[in-house]
mmCIF file of C-alpha atoms in Angstrom:
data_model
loop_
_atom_site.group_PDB
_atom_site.id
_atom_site.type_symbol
_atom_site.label_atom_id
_atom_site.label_comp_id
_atom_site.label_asym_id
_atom_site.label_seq_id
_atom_site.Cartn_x
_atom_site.Cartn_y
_atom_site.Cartn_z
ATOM 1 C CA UNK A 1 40.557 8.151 43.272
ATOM 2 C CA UNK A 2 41.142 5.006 45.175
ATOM 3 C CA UNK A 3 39.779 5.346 48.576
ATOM 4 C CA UNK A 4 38.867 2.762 51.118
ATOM 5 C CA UNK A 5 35.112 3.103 49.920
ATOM 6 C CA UNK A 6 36.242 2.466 46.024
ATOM 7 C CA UNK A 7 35.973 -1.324 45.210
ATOM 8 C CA UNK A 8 38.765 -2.242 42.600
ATOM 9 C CA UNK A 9 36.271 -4.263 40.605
ATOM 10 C CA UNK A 10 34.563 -3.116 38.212
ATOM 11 C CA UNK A 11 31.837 -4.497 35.492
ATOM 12 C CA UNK A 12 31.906 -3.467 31.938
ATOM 13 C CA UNK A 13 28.388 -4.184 30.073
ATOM 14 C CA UNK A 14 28.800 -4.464 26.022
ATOM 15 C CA UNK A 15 26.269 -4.927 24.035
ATOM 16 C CA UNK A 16 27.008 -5.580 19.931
ATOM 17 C CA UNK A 17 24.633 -6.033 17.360
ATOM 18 C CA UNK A 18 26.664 -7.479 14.328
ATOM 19 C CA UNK A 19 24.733 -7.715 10.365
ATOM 20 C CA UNK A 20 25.717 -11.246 9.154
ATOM 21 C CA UNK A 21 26.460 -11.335 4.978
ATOM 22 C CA UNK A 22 28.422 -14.352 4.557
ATOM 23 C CA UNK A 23 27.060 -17.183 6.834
ATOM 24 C CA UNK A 24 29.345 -19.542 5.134
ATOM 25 C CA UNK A 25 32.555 -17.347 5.932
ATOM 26 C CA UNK A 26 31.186 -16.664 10.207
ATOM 27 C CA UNK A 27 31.148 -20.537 10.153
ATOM 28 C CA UNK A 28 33.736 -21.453 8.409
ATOM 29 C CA UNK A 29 35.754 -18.897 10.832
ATOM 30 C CA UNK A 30 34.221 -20.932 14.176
ATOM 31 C CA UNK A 31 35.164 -23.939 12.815
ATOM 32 C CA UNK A 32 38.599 -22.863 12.378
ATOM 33 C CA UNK A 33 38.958 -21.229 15.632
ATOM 34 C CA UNK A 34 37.688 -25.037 17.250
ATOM 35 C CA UNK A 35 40.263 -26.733 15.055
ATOM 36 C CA UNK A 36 42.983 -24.860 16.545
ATOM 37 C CA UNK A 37 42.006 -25.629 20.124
ATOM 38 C CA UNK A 38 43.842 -28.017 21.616
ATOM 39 C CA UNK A 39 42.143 -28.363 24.782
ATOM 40 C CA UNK A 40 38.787 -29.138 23.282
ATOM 41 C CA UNK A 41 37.912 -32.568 24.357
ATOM 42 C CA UNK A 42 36.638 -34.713 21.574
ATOM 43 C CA UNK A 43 33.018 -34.960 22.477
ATOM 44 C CA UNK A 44 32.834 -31.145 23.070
ATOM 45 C CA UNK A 45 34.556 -30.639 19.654
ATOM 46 C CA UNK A 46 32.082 -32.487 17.813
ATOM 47 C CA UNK A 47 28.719 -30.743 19.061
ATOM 48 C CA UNK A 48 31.033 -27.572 18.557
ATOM 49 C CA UNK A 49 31.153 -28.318 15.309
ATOM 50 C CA UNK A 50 27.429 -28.894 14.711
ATOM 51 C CA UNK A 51 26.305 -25.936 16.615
ATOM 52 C CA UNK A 52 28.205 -23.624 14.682
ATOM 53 C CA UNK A 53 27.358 -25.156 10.998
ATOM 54 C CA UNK A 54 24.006 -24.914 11.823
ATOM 55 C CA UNK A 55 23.055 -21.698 13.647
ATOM 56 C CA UNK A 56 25.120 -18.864 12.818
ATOM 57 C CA UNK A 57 24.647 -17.047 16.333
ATOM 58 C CA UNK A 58 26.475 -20.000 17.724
ATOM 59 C CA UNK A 59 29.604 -19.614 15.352
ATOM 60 C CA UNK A 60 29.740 -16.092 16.118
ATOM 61 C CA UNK A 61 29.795 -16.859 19.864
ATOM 62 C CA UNK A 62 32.984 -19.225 19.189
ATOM 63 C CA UNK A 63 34.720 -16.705 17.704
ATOM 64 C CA UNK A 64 33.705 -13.097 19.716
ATOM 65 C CA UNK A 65 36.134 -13.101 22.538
ATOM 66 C CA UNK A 66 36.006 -10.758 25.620
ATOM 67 C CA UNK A 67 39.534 -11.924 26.896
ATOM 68 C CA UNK A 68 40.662 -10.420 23.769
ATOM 69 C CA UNK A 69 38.869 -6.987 24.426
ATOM 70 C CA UNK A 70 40.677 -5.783 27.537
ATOM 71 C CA UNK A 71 43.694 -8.593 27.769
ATOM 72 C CA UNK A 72 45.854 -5.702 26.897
ATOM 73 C CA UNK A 73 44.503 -3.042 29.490
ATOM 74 C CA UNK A 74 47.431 -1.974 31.530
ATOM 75 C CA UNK A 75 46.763 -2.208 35.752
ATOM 76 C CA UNK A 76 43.644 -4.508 35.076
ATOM 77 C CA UNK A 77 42.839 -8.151 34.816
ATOM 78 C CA UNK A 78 40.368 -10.268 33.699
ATOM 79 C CA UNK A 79 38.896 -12.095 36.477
ATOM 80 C CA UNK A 80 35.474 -13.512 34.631
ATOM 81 C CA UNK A 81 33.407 -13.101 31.535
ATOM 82 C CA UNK A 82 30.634 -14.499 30.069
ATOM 83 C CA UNK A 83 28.654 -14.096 26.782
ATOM 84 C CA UNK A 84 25.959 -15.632 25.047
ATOM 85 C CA UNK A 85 24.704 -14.501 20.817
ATOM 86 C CA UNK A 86 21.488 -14.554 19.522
ATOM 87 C CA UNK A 87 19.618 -13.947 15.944
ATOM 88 C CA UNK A 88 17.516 -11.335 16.689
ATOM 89 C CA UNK A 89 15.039 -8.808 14.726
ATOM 90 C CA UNK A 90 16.719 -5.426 14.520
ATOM 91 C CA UNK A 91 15.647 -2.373 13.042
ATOM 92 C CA UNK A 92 18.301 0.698 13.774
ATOM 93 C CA UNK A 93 14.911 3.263 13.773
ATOM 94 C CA UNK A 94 13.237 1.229 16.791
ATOM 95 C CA UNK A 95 13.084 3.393 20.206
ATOM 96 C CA UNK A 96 14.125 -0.199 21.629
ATOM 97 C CA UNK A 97 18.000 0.434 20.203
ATOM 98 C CA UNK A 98 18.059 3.458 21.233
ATOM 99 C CA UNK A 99 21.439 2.763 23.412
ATOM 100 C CA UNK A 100 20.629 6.484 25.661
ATOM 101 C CA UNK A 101 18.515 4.490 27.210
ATOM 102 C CA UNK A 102 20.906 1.903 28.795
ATOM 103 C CA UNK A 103 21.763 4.492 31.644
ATOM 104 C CA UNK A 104 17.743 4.173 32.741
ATOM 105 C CA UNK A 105 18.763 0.754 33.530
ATOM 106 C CA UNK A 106 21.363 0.913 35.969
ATOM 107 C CA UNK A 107 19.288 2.991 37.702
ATOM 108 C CA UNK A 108 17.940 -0.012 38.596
ATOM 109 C CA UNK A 109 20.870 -1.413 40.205
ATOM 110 C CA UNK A 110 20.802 1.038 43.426
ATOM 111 C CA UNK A 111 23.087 3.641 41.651
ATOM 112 C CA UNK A 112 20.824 6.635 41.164
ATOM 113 C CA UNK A 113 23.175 8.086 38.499
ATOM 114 C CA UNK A 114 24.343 10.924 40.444
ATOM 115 C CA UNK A 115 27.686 10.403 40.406
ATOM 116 C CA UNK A 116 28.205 10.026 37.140
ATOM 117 C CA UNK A 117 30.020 12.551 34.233
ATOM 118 C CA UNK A 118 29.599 12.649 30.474
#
């Protein structure tokens, strides 16, 4: 499969809506996780620590992490990631959540789709 023409990078797109219960237990969880690291400097530590006690998107955000996803995926590393959480309004019946729809997207991107299986 690897030809000259096959780049060796390749982008994953996730997309995760999570249902929050226990506010209290997602932030005490961030604030955990930012106790633990060491290499937080002060000043960052402390408007960690508001963020996540006050918006629950944030705390999440401290604690999803996408090095954790694939660190263990043999013949690939990480080189980059990024991710950002929201509060948003969800409803599972919408046409919007529909996740089918995701491949009209990338579409978008150049790639008409035609090489694709599944």
């Amino acid at each position: 499969m690897s030809t000259p023409e096959t780049s060796r990078f390749v982008r994953v797109r996730v997309e995760i809506v999570l249902e929050v219960d226990d506010e209290d237990a997602v932030a005490k969880a961030a604030l955990d996780r930012i106790a633990e690291d060491r290499d937080m400097p002060d000043a960052e530590r402390v408007h960690a620590e508001n963020a996540v006690t006050q918006d629950t998107a944030e705390a999440l955000a401290h604690l999803v992490d996408p090095f954790a996803l694939v660190g263990e995926v043999p013949g690939a590393e990480l080189l980059q990631a990024s991710w950002s959480s929201e509060e948003i309004d969800y409803d599972p019946d919408s046409p919007e959540w529909d996740l089918d729809d995701d491949d009209d997207d990338e579409s978008d991107d150049g790639d008409d789709g035609s090489d694709r299986t599944g």
